[in-house]
Coordinates of C-alpha atoms in Angstrom, one line a residue:
Chain A
X1 CA 20.2 -2.0 -5.9
X2 CA 18.5 -2.3 -2.5
X3 CA 15.4 -0.1 -3.1
X4 CA 13.7 0.5 0.2
X5 CA 15.3 -1.0 3.3
X6 CA 13.6 -1.3 6.7
X7 CA 15.1 -2.3 10.0
X8 CA 14.4 -4.3 12.1
X9 CA 12.4 -7.0 10.5
X10 CA 10.8 -8.2 13.7
X11 CA 10.5 -6.6 17.1
X12 CA 8.7 -7.4 20.4
X13 CA 8.1 -4.6 22.9
X14 CA 6.4 -4.4 26.2
X15 CA 3.7 -1.8 26.8
X16 CA 5.3 1.6 27.5
X17 CA 8.6 0.9 25.8
X18 CA 9.9 3.1 23.0
X19 CA 11.5 2.2 19.7
X20 CA 12.4 3.7 16.3
X21 CA 11.8 2.0 13.0
X22 CA 14.3 2.9 10.4
X23 CA 13.8 3.3 6.7
X24 CA 16.2 4.2 3.9
X25 CA 15.9 4.3 0.2
X26 CA 18.6 4.5 -2.5
X27 CA 16.5 5.6 -5.4
X28 CA 16.8 9.4 -4.9
X29 CA 13.1 9.6 -4.3
X30 CA 11.6 12.8 -2.9
X31 CA 8.6 11.4 -1.0
X32 CA 8.5 8.8 1.7
X33 CA 5.7 7.2 3.7
X34 CA 4.9 5.0 6.7
X35 CA 1.9 2.7 6.6
X36 CA 0.6 0.1 9.0
X37 CA -1.1 -3.1 7.8
X38 CA -3.7 -4.8 9.9
X39 CA -5.9 -7.8 8.9
X40 CA -9.1 -6.7 7.2
X41 CA -8.1 -3.1 7.3
X42 CA -5.6 -2.8 4.4
X43 CA -2.8 -0.3 4.7
X44 CA -3.4 2.9 6.6
X45 CA -1.1 5.9 6.2
X46 CA 0.6 7.0 9.4
X47 CA 2.8 9.8 8.3
X48 CA 4.4 10.9 5.1
X49 CA 7.1 13.3 3.9
X50 CA 6.5 14.8 0.5
X51 CA 10.0 16.1 0.3
X52 CA 13.1 16.5 2.5
X53 CA 12.3 18.8 5.4
X54 CA 8.6 18.3 5.4
X55 CA 6.3 15.8 7.2
X56 CA 2.5 15.5 7.4
X57 CA 0.0 13.4 9.3
X58 CA -1.8 10.6 7.5
X59 CA -4.9 8.7 8.6
X60 CA -3.7 7.3 11.9
X61 CA -0.8 9.4 13.3
X62 CA -1.7 9.2 17.0
X63 CA 1.0 7.6 19.1
X64 CA 3.7 8.0 16.4
X65 CA 6.3 10.6 15.5
X66 CA 8.5 10.8 12.4
X67 CA 11.8 12.3 11.3
X68 CA 12.9 12.9 7.8
X69 CA 16.6 12.8 8.6
X70 CA 17.8 13.5 5.1
X71 CA 16.6 12.7 1.6
X72 CA 17.4 9.0 2.0
X73 CA 16.1 8.3 5.5
X74 CA 12.6 8.5 7.2
X75 CA 12.2 7.1 10.7
X76 CA 9.1 6.2 12.7
X77 CA 9.2 6.5 16.5
X78 CA 6.8 4.9 19.0
X79 CA 7.4 6.9 22.2
X80 CA 5.2 4.6 24.5
X81 CA 4.2 1.5 22.7
X82 CA 0.6 0.1 23.2
X83 CA -0.9 -3.3 22.3
X84 CA -3.0 -1.5 19.7
X85 CA 0.2 -0.7 17.8
X86 CA 0.9 -4.4 17.2
X87 CA 1.0 -4.4 13.4
X88 CA 3.1 -4.8 10.3
X89 CA 4.8 -1.5 9.3
X90 CA 5.7 -0.7 5.8
X91 CA 7.9 2.1 4.6
X92 CA 7.5 3.3 1.0
X93 CA 8.9 5.9 -1.3
X94 CA 8.2 7.4 -4.7
X95 CA 9.8 10.0 -6.9
X96 CA 7.0 12.5 -6.0
X97 CA 5.5 14.9 -5.8
X98 CA 2.4 13.4 -7.2
X99 CA 0.9 10.1 -8.4
X100 CA 4.0 8.0 -8.8
X101 CA 3.6 4.4 -7.8
X102 CA 5.0 3.5 -4.4
X103 CA 8.0 1.3 -3.8
X104 CA 7.7 -0.7 -0.6
X105 CA 10.1 -2.1 1.9
X106 CA 9.8 -5.6 3.2
X107 CA 8.1 -4.5 6.4
X108 CA 8.6 -4.7 10.2
X109 CA 6.5 -7.0 12.2
X110 CA 5.9 -5.4 15.6
X111 CA 4.3 -7.1 18.6
X112 CA 3.5 -5.1 21.7
X113 CA 2.7 -7.2 24.8
Chain B
X1 CA -12.4 12.1 2.9
X2 CA -11.6 9.5 0.3
X3 CA -12.5 5.9 0.9
X4 CA -11.9 2.7 -1.0
X5 CA -14.2 -0.4 -0.8
X6 CA -13.2 -3.8 -2.0
X7 CA -16.2 -6.0 -2.2
X8 CA -14.8 -9.4 -1.2
X9 CA -12.4 -10.1 1.5
X10 CA -11.8 -13.7 0.6
X11 CA -12.0 -15.4 -2.8
X12 CA -11.3 -19.0 -3.6
X13 CA -11.0 -20.1 -7.2
X14 CA -9.8 -23.2 -9.1
X15 CA -7.0 -22.9 -11.6
X16 CA -8.1 -21.6 -15.0
X17 CA -11.2 -19.9 -13.5
X18 CA -11.8 -16.3 -14.4
X19 CA -11.2 -13.6 -11.8
X20 CA -12.9 -10.3 -11.1
X21 CA -12.2 -8.3 -8.0
X22 CA -14.3 -5.3 -7.3
X23 CA -13.1 -1.8 -6.2
X24 CA -15.2 1.3 -5.6
X25 CA -14.0 4.7 -4.4
X26 CA -15.8 7.6 -3.0
X27 CA -13.9 10.7 -4.2
X28 CA -15.7 12.8 -6.8
X29 CA -12.8 14.5 -8.5
X30 CA -10.1 13.3 -10.8
X31 CA -8.3 10.3 -9.4
X32 CA -5.4 8.1 -10.0
X33 CA -6.0 4.4 -9.5
X34 CA -3.8 1.5 -8.6
X35 CA -3.9 -2.2 -7.9
X36 CA -1.1 -3.7 -5.8
X37 CA -0.4 -7.4 -5.0
X38 CA 1.2 -8.9 -1.9
X39 CA 2.4 -12.4 -2.3
X40 CA 2.8 -14.4 0.9
X41 CA 5.6 -13.1 3.0
X42 CA 6.5 -10.3 0.6
X43 CA 6.0 -6.6 0.3
X44 CA 3.4 -4.9 -1.9
X45 CA 4.2 -4.7 -5.6
X46 CA 2.4 -2.7 -8.3
X47 CA 0.2 -4.7 -10.7
X48 CA -1.1 -1.8 -12.8
X49 CA -2.1 1.8 -12.6
X50 CA -4.5 4.2 -14.3
X51 CA -3.9 8.0 -14.6
X52 CA -5.7 9.0 -17.8
X53 CA -6.5 7.8 -21.3
X54 CA -7.8 4.3 -22.2
X55 CA -9.9 3.2 -19.3
X56 CA -8.9 -0.4 -19.9
X57 CA -5.4 -0.8 -18.5
X58 CA -3.2 -3.9 -18.7
X59 CA -0.7 -4.8 -16.1
X60 CA 1.8 -7.5 -15.3
X61 CA 1.1 -11.3 -15.3
X62 CA -2.0 -11.0 -17.5
X63 CA -4.0 -8.8 -15.2
X64 CA -6.1 -5.9 -16.5
X65 CA -8.5 -3.4 -14.9
X66 CA -11.3 -1.2 -16.2
X67 CA -12.0 2.3 -14.9
X68 CA -15.7 3.1 -15.1
X69 CA -16.0 6.8 -14.1
X70 CA -19.8 6.8 -13.8
X71 CA -19.6 3.9 -11.4
X72 CA -16.6 5.1 -9.4
X73 CA -15.1 1.7 -10.0
X74 CA -11.8 0.1 -11.0
X75 CA -12.3 -3.7 -11.1
X76 CA -9.4 -6.0 -11.6
X77 CA -9.7 -9.0 -14.0
X78 CA -7.8 -12.0 -15.2
X79 CA -9.2 -14.5 -17.7
X80 CA -7.5 -17.5 -16.2
X81 CA -5.9 -17.6 -12.8
X82 CA -2.9 -19.8 -11.8
X83 CA -1.9 -21.2 -8.5
X84 CA 0.9 -18.6 -8.3
X85 CA -1.7 -15.8 -8.3
X86 CA -2.5 -16.7 -4.7
X87 CA -1.9 -13.4 -2.9
X88 CA -3.7 -10.5 -1.3
X89 CA -4.8 -7.7 -3.7
X90 CA -5.2 -4.1 -2.8
X91 CA -7.0 -1.3 -4.7
X92 CA -5.7 2.2 -4.0
X93 CA -6.7 5.7 -5.0
X94 CA -5.1 9.1 -4.9
X95 CA -6.3 12.5 -6.0
X96 CA -5.0 13.8 -9.3
X97 CA -2.4 16.0 -7.6
X98 CA -2.3 14.3 -4.3
X99 CA 0.6 12.7 -2.3
X100 CA -1.5 10.4 -0.3
X101 CA -2.6 7.0 -1.5
X102 CA -5.6 5.5 0.2
X103 CA -5.9 1.7 0.2
X104 CA -8.8 -0.6 0.4
X105 CA -9.0 -3.4 2.9
X106 CA -7.6 -6.0 0.5
X107 CA -8.9 -9.2 -1.0
X108 CA -7.2 -12.5 -0.2
X109 CA -7.3 -14.7 -3.3
X110 CA -6.6 -18.4 -2.9
X111 CA -6.2 -20.4 -6.1
X112 CA -6.6 -24.2 -5.7
X113 CA -4.5 -26.4 -7.9

């Protein structure tokens, strides 16, 4: 029972490069989320998908795009990476649509040089 | 917009000391409240949650939290901490029928053995 799986675990990019962070959950959850975690700032919501086929912006969406590929998968894309996007990225899911506690993946540590 | 404030960024305690971590939120409507914990090198895990009913909620590992509506607070407590409680603790709030969870900046707890 894997829960929420994120790939890769670590990534180093140069400014301007692009990449996609992958997330998959095997709990048949409706809602999925992408957060970034920065020291002293807690977790900030980038984008979320309340259900398959929908996506919405969170607190800090600039510089990111998302795709809810199917019910299981929710990817986060950085089209042109910037040093300000150096962070730890967490994917999470919950049964939805409201209030259910989040289940988190193990995170992706991204460094942009 | 909602915001969540955690009063202390770093707390250092000796084993067996009592713990209280403060959390205040700014939203005036009905809310759902959570405390998450992140042990070193791990992802966030749910400690406890409050949706309605008894404002004193008990979670895992001996933690409890009290919701005081008049003070917009949801403080986390533990009577006697252990070295294994060393972790970062996050308070989070969502609206009653909301999809988005807003996190506080986190409190890093270090317990000295």
